Amino acid sequence: MITENLNRPRAAIIGTGFCVPERVMTNYDLEKIVDTSDRWIVERTGIRERRIAADDVATSDIAYEAALKALEDAGIRAAELDLIIVATLTPDYLTPSTASLLQKRLGADRAAAFDLQSACSGFVYGAAVAAQFIENGFYKRILVIGAEILSKYINWEDRNTCVLFGDGAGAAVFGAAEDGSGILSCDLGSDGRGPEVLGIPGGGTRYPASEDTISRKVNRIHMDGRDVFRFAVKALPNTLKRSLEKAGMTADELAWIVPHQANIRIIEAASKRLAMPLERFIVNIERYGNISAASVPVALAEADAAGKFNKGDLIALAGFGAGLTWASCVVKWAK
Ligand code: ACO
């Protein structure tokens, strides 16, 4: 997927926003719940704290707040949106989609809406889908959101997973740009490895929710961390290399990389493999942990709000996660 034809519009990021729940759960709080330590978590993952949503907060609630900020940043009204895509593995309901709930709540009266499930790669998959609709002229303004409340799917007795995840939402408005800015190239993929490696096996049609699946915690996040780690240290640099190659660029031309925030050691490994200094990776894992589909857009929106990006900067976004999936894109910053 590459869009070299300048006569076609490109999908440019014209607004970003994010929302994280107020409640902070530190590693010290986790020490009281499972047999772990702040030292182990910081050394092995880079995470110091994460945000946890209140019991009565659902994914669409934080997605809504992130969307409002992104729309304000873009300077457009919800009614001007053509499409809303919500990337999430923790929707409010199995159906209707979280995107449809937001369409109504935002007042995006003429927008189509659907959810996209590609786990931690979801936001970048969503950006690639938005690019197709904008490049072929079908739509002009698309809101892509990555939003998760993973805390409701965490097995709080499993120290292997409960220390890793958090809640949050990030959003970006994509608009049709004719000045050469926007998404230049994308790379998407999946190897089809199932929930035995990473997933939430229960609650779907394979293992419908029942007293048995709930008591055995089959409806909670299950992960073979070492397997996913081995996958991720290759998948992240490899997908970035493919996106760069499709854009006809090399890593040293990038101003920033916004990677999925799963483990600081995975980001460090990517930095080495790409020979790109760690300082050029946007990293916020110490404060939010892994927020799956929200990790990339929260990091993007936070860095944008901090004024890190300049018009014309080349920025790569990259995710990897359950599926197992990977996704990356190279963006020329438009704002
Ligand atoms: N506190 C203390 N000890 C722990 C903890 C903990 N929280 N968790 C595991 N340990 C122990 C293990 O039990 C093991 O003990 P043992 O040697 O006695 O068996 C030891 O620490 C080492 O365990 P490893 O699994 O080898 O630890 P590792 O260094 O691999 O780190 C981790 C584990 C952090 C999960 C790492 O493998 C990882 O980051 N994996 C990738 C996760 C990821 O990228 N997920 C992304 C996708 S998520 C999504 O899509 C939803």
Coordinates of C-alpha atoms and ligand atoms in Angstrom, one line a residue:
M1 CA 0.0 0.0 0.0
I2 CA 1.7 3.2 -1.1
T3 CA 0.3 6.5 -2.3
E4 CA 2.8 8.2 -4.4
N5 CA 0.3 9.9 -6.7
L6 CA 0.1 13.5 -5.6
N7 CA -3.1 14.0 -7.6
R8 CA -4.9 11.9 -5.0
P9 CA -5.6 13.3 -1.6
R10 CA -3.8 11.8 1.4
A11 CA -5.1 11.1 4.8
A12 CA -3.5 13.7 7.1
I13 CA -3.8 13.9 10.8
I14 CA -5.5 17.2 11.5
G15 CA -6.4 16.8 15.2
T16 CA -5.5 14.6 18.1
G17 CA -6.8 14.0 21.7
F18 CA -6.6 11.6 24.5
C19 CA -8.3 10.7 27.8
V20 CA -7.0 8.5 30.6
P21 CA -9.0 7.7 33.8
E22 CA -8.0 9.7 36.9
R23 CA -7.3 6.8 39.1
V24 CA -3.6 5.9 39.2
M25 CA -2.5 2.3 40.2
T26 CA 1.2 2.2 41.0
N27 CA 3.4 -0.8 41.1
Y28 CA 3.3 -0.5 44.9
D29 CA -0.4 -0.9 44.9
L30 CA 0.1 -4.1 42.9
E31 CA 2.6 -5.4 45.5
K32 CA -0.4 -5.6 47.8
I33 CA -2.4 -7.7 45.4
V34 CA 0.0 -10.2 43.9
D35 CA 3.5 -11.5 44.6
T36 CA 5.5 -8.9 42.7
S37 CA 7.7 -5.8 43.3
D38 CA 8.1 -2.3 41.9
R39 CA 11.7 -3.3 41.1
W40 CA 10.7 -6.4 39.1
I41 CA 8.1 -4.5 37.1
V42 CA 10.3 -1.5 36.3
E43 CA 13.3 -3.6 35.4
R44 CA 11.4 -6.1 33.2
T45 CA 8.8 -3.8 31.6
G46 CA 9.6 -0.1 32.3
I47 CA 6.1 0.4 33.8
R48 CA 5.7 2.4 37.0
E49 CA 2.0 3.1 37.1
R50 CA -1.2 2.7 35.0
R51 CA -4.7 4.3 34.9
I52 CA -7.7 2.2 35.9
A53 CA -11.3 3.2 35.0
A54 CA -14.0 3.4 37.7
D55 CA -16.5 0.6 37.8
D56 CA -19.2 2.6 36.1
V57 CA -17.0 3.8 33.2
A58 CA -17.2 2.1 29.8
T59 CA -14.9 2.3 26.8
S60 CA -17.2 4.7 24.9
D61 CA -17.0 7.1 27.9
I62 CA -13.3 7.7 27.6
A63 CA -13.4 7.4 23.8
Y64 CA -16.0 10.2 23.8
E65 CA -13.7 12.5 25.8
A66 CA -10.7 11.7 23.5
A67 CA -12.9 12.3 20.5
L68 CA -14.1 15.7 21.7
K69 CA -10.5 16.8 22.2
A70 CA -9.4 15.6 18.8
L71 CA -12.3 17.4 17.1
E72 CA -11.6 20.6 18.9
D73 CA -7.9 20.3 18.0
A74 CA -8.9 19.7 14.3
G75 CA -11.3 22.7 14.5
I76 CA -14.2 20.7 13.1
R77 CA -17.7 19.8 14.3
A78 CA -18.8 16.1 14.8
A79 CA -21.5 16.7 12.2
E80 CA -18.7 17.2 9.6
L81 CA -17.4 13.6 10.1
D82 CA -18.0 11.0 7.4
L83 CA -16.8 8.0 9.3
I84 CA -16.0 6.9 12.9
I85 CA -13.7 3.9 13.4
V86 CA -13.2 2.6 16.9
A87 CA -10.3 0.2 17.4
T88 CA -10.9 -1.8 20.6
L89 CA -10.9 -5.3 22.0
T90 CA -12.9 -4.1 25.0
P91 CA -16.1 -2.6 23.5
D92 CA -19.1 -1.5 25.6
Y93 CA -21.2 -4.3 24.1
L94 CA -20.6 -7.2 21.8
T95 CA -23.1 -5.3 19.6
P96 CA -23.9 -2.5 18.8
S97 CA -20.5 -1.2 18.0
T98 CA -18.8 1.4 20.3
A99 CA -18.4 3.5 17.1
S100 CA -22.2 3.6 16.7
L101 CA -22.6 4.6 20.3
L102 CA -20.2 7.5 19.7
Q103 CA -21.8 8.5 16.5
K104 CA -25.0 9.3 18.4
R105 CA -23.3 10.8 21.5
L106 CA -21.1 13.1 19.4
G107 CA -23.9 14.1 17.1
A108 CA -22.0 12.9 14.1
D109 CA -25.3 12.7 12.2
R110 CA -24.0 11.8 8.8
A111 CA -21.1 9.6 9.8
A112 CA -20.9 5.9 9.1
A113 CA -19.5 3.9 12.1
F114 CA -17.9 0.6 12.8
D115 CA -15.5 -1.1 15.3
L116 CA -12.2 -2.7 14.2
Q117 CA -10.6 -5.4 16.2
S118 CA -6.9 -5.9 15.7
A119 CA -5.9 -5.8 19.4
C120 CA -2.8 -3.6 20.0
S121 CA -2.3 -3.0 16.3
G122 CA -5.9 -1.7 16.0
F123 CA -5.3 2.1 15.8
V124 CA -2.7 1.7 13.1
Y125 CA -5.0 -0.7 11.2
G126 CA -7.8 2.0 11.6
A127 CA -5.5 4.7 10.2
A128 CA -4.7 2.5 7.2
V129 CA -8.5 1.9 6.6
A130 CA -9.1 5.7 6.9
A131 CA -6.3 6.3 4.4
Q132 CA -8.1 4.1 1.8
F133 CA -11.4 5.9 2.1
I134 CA -9.7 9.3 1.9
E135 CA -7.3 8.5 -1.0
N136 CA -10.1 7.1 -3.2
G137 CA -12.2 10.2 -2.5
F138 CA -15.0 8.3 -0.8
Y139 CA -14.7 10.3 2.5
K140 CA -13.0 13.5 3.6
R141 CA -13.0 13.5 7.4
I142 CA -12.6 10.4 9.5
L143 CA -12.3 10.0 13.2
V144 CA -10.1 7.0 14.3
I145 CA -10.1 6.1 18.0
G146 CA -8.2 3.5 20.0
A147 CA -9.9 2.9 23.3
E148 CA -9.7 0.2 25.9
I149 CA -10.8 -0.6 29.4
L150 CA -8.5 -3.6 29.8
S151 CA -8.8 -3.5 33.6
K152 CA -12.2 -5.3 33.4
Y153 CA -10.5 -8.2 31.6
I154 CA -7.4 -8.5 33.8
N155 CA -7.0 -11.6 35.9
W156 CA -5.9 -9.8 39.1
E157 CA -4.5 -13.1 40.5
D158 CA -2.0 -13.5 37.6
R159 CA 1.2 -11.6 38.2
N160 CA 2.4 -12.5 34.7
T161 CA -0.3 -10.2 33.1
C162 CA -2.0 -8.0 35.7
V163 CA 1.1 -5.7 36.1
L164 CA 1.2 -4.9 32.3
F165 CA -2.1 -3.3 31.3
G166 CA -4.1 -0.1 31.9
D167 CA -7.0 1.9 30.5
G168 CA -7.2 4.9 28.2
A169 CA -8.3 6.3 24.9
G170 CA -6.6 8.2 22.1
A171 CA -8.1 9.8 19.0
A172 CA -7.1 11.3 15.7
V173 CA -9.1 13.1 13.0
F174 CA -7.9 12.4 9.5
G175 CA -8.7 14.9 6.8
A176 CA -8.1 14.9 3.0
A177 CA -4.8 16.8 2.3
E178 CA -3.5 17.8 -1.1
D179 CA -0.2 19.3 0.0
G180 CA 1.8 16.1 0.2
S181 CA 1.3 15.6 3.9
G182 CA -0.5 12.6 5.4
I183 CA -0.1 8.8 5.4
L184 CA 2.7 7.9 2.9
S185 CA 2.8 4.2 3.3
C186 CA 1.4 1.4 5.5
D187 CA 2.3 -2.2 6.3
L188 CA -0.3 -4.5 7.9
G189 CA 0.0 -8.2 8.8
S190 CA -1.1 -11.2 10.9
D191 CA 0.3 -14.7 11.6
G192 CA -3.0 -16.1 12.9
R193 CA -1.6 -17.5 16.2
G194 CA -4.5 -17.9 18.5
P195 CA -5.5 -17.2 22.1
E196 CA -3.1 -19.9 23.4
V197 CA -0.4 -17.2 22.9
L198 CA -2.4 -14.1 23.6
G199 CA -6.0 -13.4 23.9
I200 CA -9.3 -13.5 25.9
P201 CA -10.5 -17.0 25.1
G202 CA -13.9 -16.9 26.9
G203 CA -17.1 -14.9 26.2
G204 CA -17.2 -15.5 22.4
T205 CA -18.8 -18.4 20.5
R206 CA -15.9 -20.8 21.1
Y207 CA -16.3 -20.7 24.9
P208 CA -19.5 -18.7 25.6
A209 CA -19.7 -17.0 28.9
S210 CA -20.9 -19.5 31.6
E211 CA -20.3 -20.0 35.3
D212 CA -17.6 -22.4 34.3
T213 CA -15.7 -20.0 32.0
I214 CA -16.0 -17.2 34.6
S215 CA -14.9 -19.3 37.5
R216 CA -11.9 -20.6 35.5
K217 CA -11.1 -17.0 34.4
V218 CA -11.2 -18.0 30.8
N219 CA -12.8 -14.6 30.1
R220 CA -9.7 -12.8 31.3
I221 CA -6.5 -11.9 29.4
H222 CA -4.2 -14.9 28.9
M223 CA -0.7 -14.5 27.6
D224 CA 2.4 -16.5 27.0
G225 CA 4.7 -13.5 27.7
R226 CA 7.9 -15.0 26.5
D227 CA 6.4 -16.1 23.1
V228 CA 4.9 -12.7 22.6
F229 CA 8.1 -11.0 23.5
R230 CA 10.1 -13.1 21.0
F231 CA 7.5 -12.2 18.3
A232 CA 7.4 -8.5 19.2
V233 CA 11.2 -7.8 19.1
K234 CA 11.1 -8.9 15.5
A235 CA 7.7 -7.7 14.4
L236 CA 8.1 -4.1 15.5
P237 CA 11.3 -3.3 13.6
N238 CA 10.3 -5.5 10.6
T239 CA 7.0 -3.8 10.0
L240 CA 8.7 -0.4 10.4
K241 CA 11.3 -1.4 7.8
R242 CA 8.6 -2.5 5.3
S243 CA 6.6 0.8 5.7
L244 CA 9.8 2.8 5.3
E245 CA 10.8 0.8 2.2
K246 CA 7.3 1.4 0.7
A247 CA 7.7 5.1 1.3
G248 CA 11.2 5.0 -0.2
M249 CA 12.8 6.1 3.0
T250 CA 15.3 5.0 5.6
A251 CA 14.9 5.2 9.4
D252 CA 17.3 8.1 9.8
E253 CA 14.8 10.3 7.9
L254 CA 12.2 9.8 10.6
A255 CA 11.8 12.5 13.2
W256 CA 9.8 10.3 15.5
I257 CA 8.6 6.7 16.0
V258 CA 5.4 6.3 18.0
P259 CA 5.5 2.6 18.9
H260 CA 3.0 0.4 20.8
Q261 CA 3.9 0.6 24.5
A262 CA 4.0 -3.0 25.7
N263 CA 7.5 -3.3 27.2
I264 CA 10.4 -0.8 27.2
R265 CA 12.7 -3.7 26.3
I266 CA 10.8 -4.3 23.1
I267 CA 11.2 -0.6 22.2
E268 CA 14.9 -0.7 23.1
A269 CA 15.3 -3.7 20.9
A270 CA 13.6 -1.9 18.0
S271 CA 15.8 1.1 18.5
K272 CA 18.9 -1.1 18.2
R273 CA 17.7 -3.1 15.2
L274 CA 16.7 0.1 13.3
A275 CA 19.9 2.0 14.5
M276 CA 17.6 4.8 15.6
P277 CA 18.3 6.5 19.0
L278 CA 15.8 5.7 21.8
E279 CA 15.3 9.5 22.2
R280 CA 13.4 9.5 18.9
F281 CA 10.8 7.0 20.2
I282 CA 7.8 8.5 21.9
V283 CA 7.7 6.5 25.2
N284 CA 5.0 6.9 27.9
I285 CA 4.9 3.3 29.1
E286 CA 6.1 4.3 32.6
R287 CA 2.9 6.2 33.3
Y288 CA 0.2 4.2 31.4
G289 CA 1.5 0.6 30.8
N290 CA 0.1 -1.3 27.8
I291 CA -3.3 0.2 26.8
S292 CA -3.6 -2.1 23.7
A293 CA -5.3 -0.2 20.8
A294 CA -5.1 3.1 22.8
S295 CA -1.3 3.0 23.3
V296 CA -0.3 4.5 20.0
P297 CA -2.9 7.2 19.8
V298 CA -2.5 8.2 23.4
A299 CA 1.3 8.5 22.9
L300 CA 0.7 10.4 19.6
A301 CA -1.8 12.8 21.1
E302 CA 0.3 13.4 24.3
A303 CA 3.4 14.1 22.2
D304 CA 1.4 16.4 19.9
A305 CA 0.0 18.3 22.8
A306 CA 3.5 18.7 24.2
G307 CA 4.5 20.3 20.9
K308 CA 7.0 17.6 19.9
F309 CA 6.0 17.5 16.2
N310 CA 6.7 20.1 13.5
K311 CA 4.9 20.4 10.2
G312 CA 6.6 18.3 7.6
D313 CA 8.1 15.8 10.2
L314 CA 8.2 12.2 9.1
I315 CA 6.6 10.1 11.9
A316 CA 6.1 6.4 12.0
L317 CA 3.4 4.7 14.0
A318 CA 3.7 1.0 14.8
G319 CA 1.7 -1.6 16.7
F320 CA 1.8 -5.3 17.4
G321 CA -0.4 -7.5 19.5
A322 CA -3.0 -10.3 19.6
G323 CA -3.7 -12.1 16.4
L324 CA -0.7 -12.1 16.4
T325 CA -0.8 -8.9 14.3
W326 CA 1.4 -6.0 13.4
A327 CA 0.9 -2.7 11.7
S328 CA 2.9 0.4 10.8
C329 CA 2.6 3.6 8.7
V330 CA 4.7 6.5 7.8
V331 CA 3.0 9.9 8.1
K332 CA 4.1 13.3 7.0
W333 CA 3.0 15.6 9.8
A334 CA 0.4 18.1 8.5
K335 CA -0.3 20.4 11.6
Ligands
ACO1 N1 6.5 -10.0 39.4 C1 7.5 -10.8 39.8 N2 7.9 -11.9 39.1 C2 7.2 -12.2 37.9 C3 6.2 -11.3 37.5 C4 5.8 -10.3 38.2 N3 4.8 -9.4 37.9 N4 5.7 -11.9 36.3 C5 6.4 -12.9 36.0 N5 7.4 -13.2 37.0 C6 8.3 -14.2 37.1 C7 8.0 -15.4 36.4 O1 7.1 -16.2 37.1 C8 9.3 -16.1 36.1 O2 9.6 -16.8 37.3 P1 10.3 -18.2 37.2 O3 11.6 -18.0 36.4 O4 10.5 -18.7 38.6 O5 9.4 -19.0 36.3 C9 10.2 -14.9 36.0 O6 9.6 -13.8 36.6 C10 10.7 -14.5 34.6 O7 9.5 -14.6 33.8 P2 9.5 -14.3 32.3 O8 8.2 -14.5 31.7 O9 10.7 -15.0 31.6 O10 9.8 -12.7 32.3 P3 10.2 -11.8 31.1 O11 11.4 -11.1 31.4 O12 9.9 -12.5 29.8 O13 9.0 -10.7 31.3 C11 7.0 -10.0 30.3 C12 7.7 -11.0 31.2 C13 7.1 -8.7 30.9 C14 5.5 -10.4 30.2 C15 7.6 -10.1 28.9 O14 7.7 -11.4 28.4 C16 6.8 -9.3 27.9 O15 6.8 -8.1 27.9 N6 6.1 -10.0 26.9 C17 5.5 -9.3 25.8 C18 4.1 -8.8 26.2 C19 3.6 -8.0 25.1 O16 4.3 -7.4 24.3 N7 2.3 -8.0 24.9 C20 1.8 -7.2 23.7 C21 0.6 -7.5 23.2 S1 -0.7 -7.3 24.4 C22 -2.2 -7.3 23.5 O17 -2.2 -7.4 22.3 C23 -3.4 -7.2 24.4

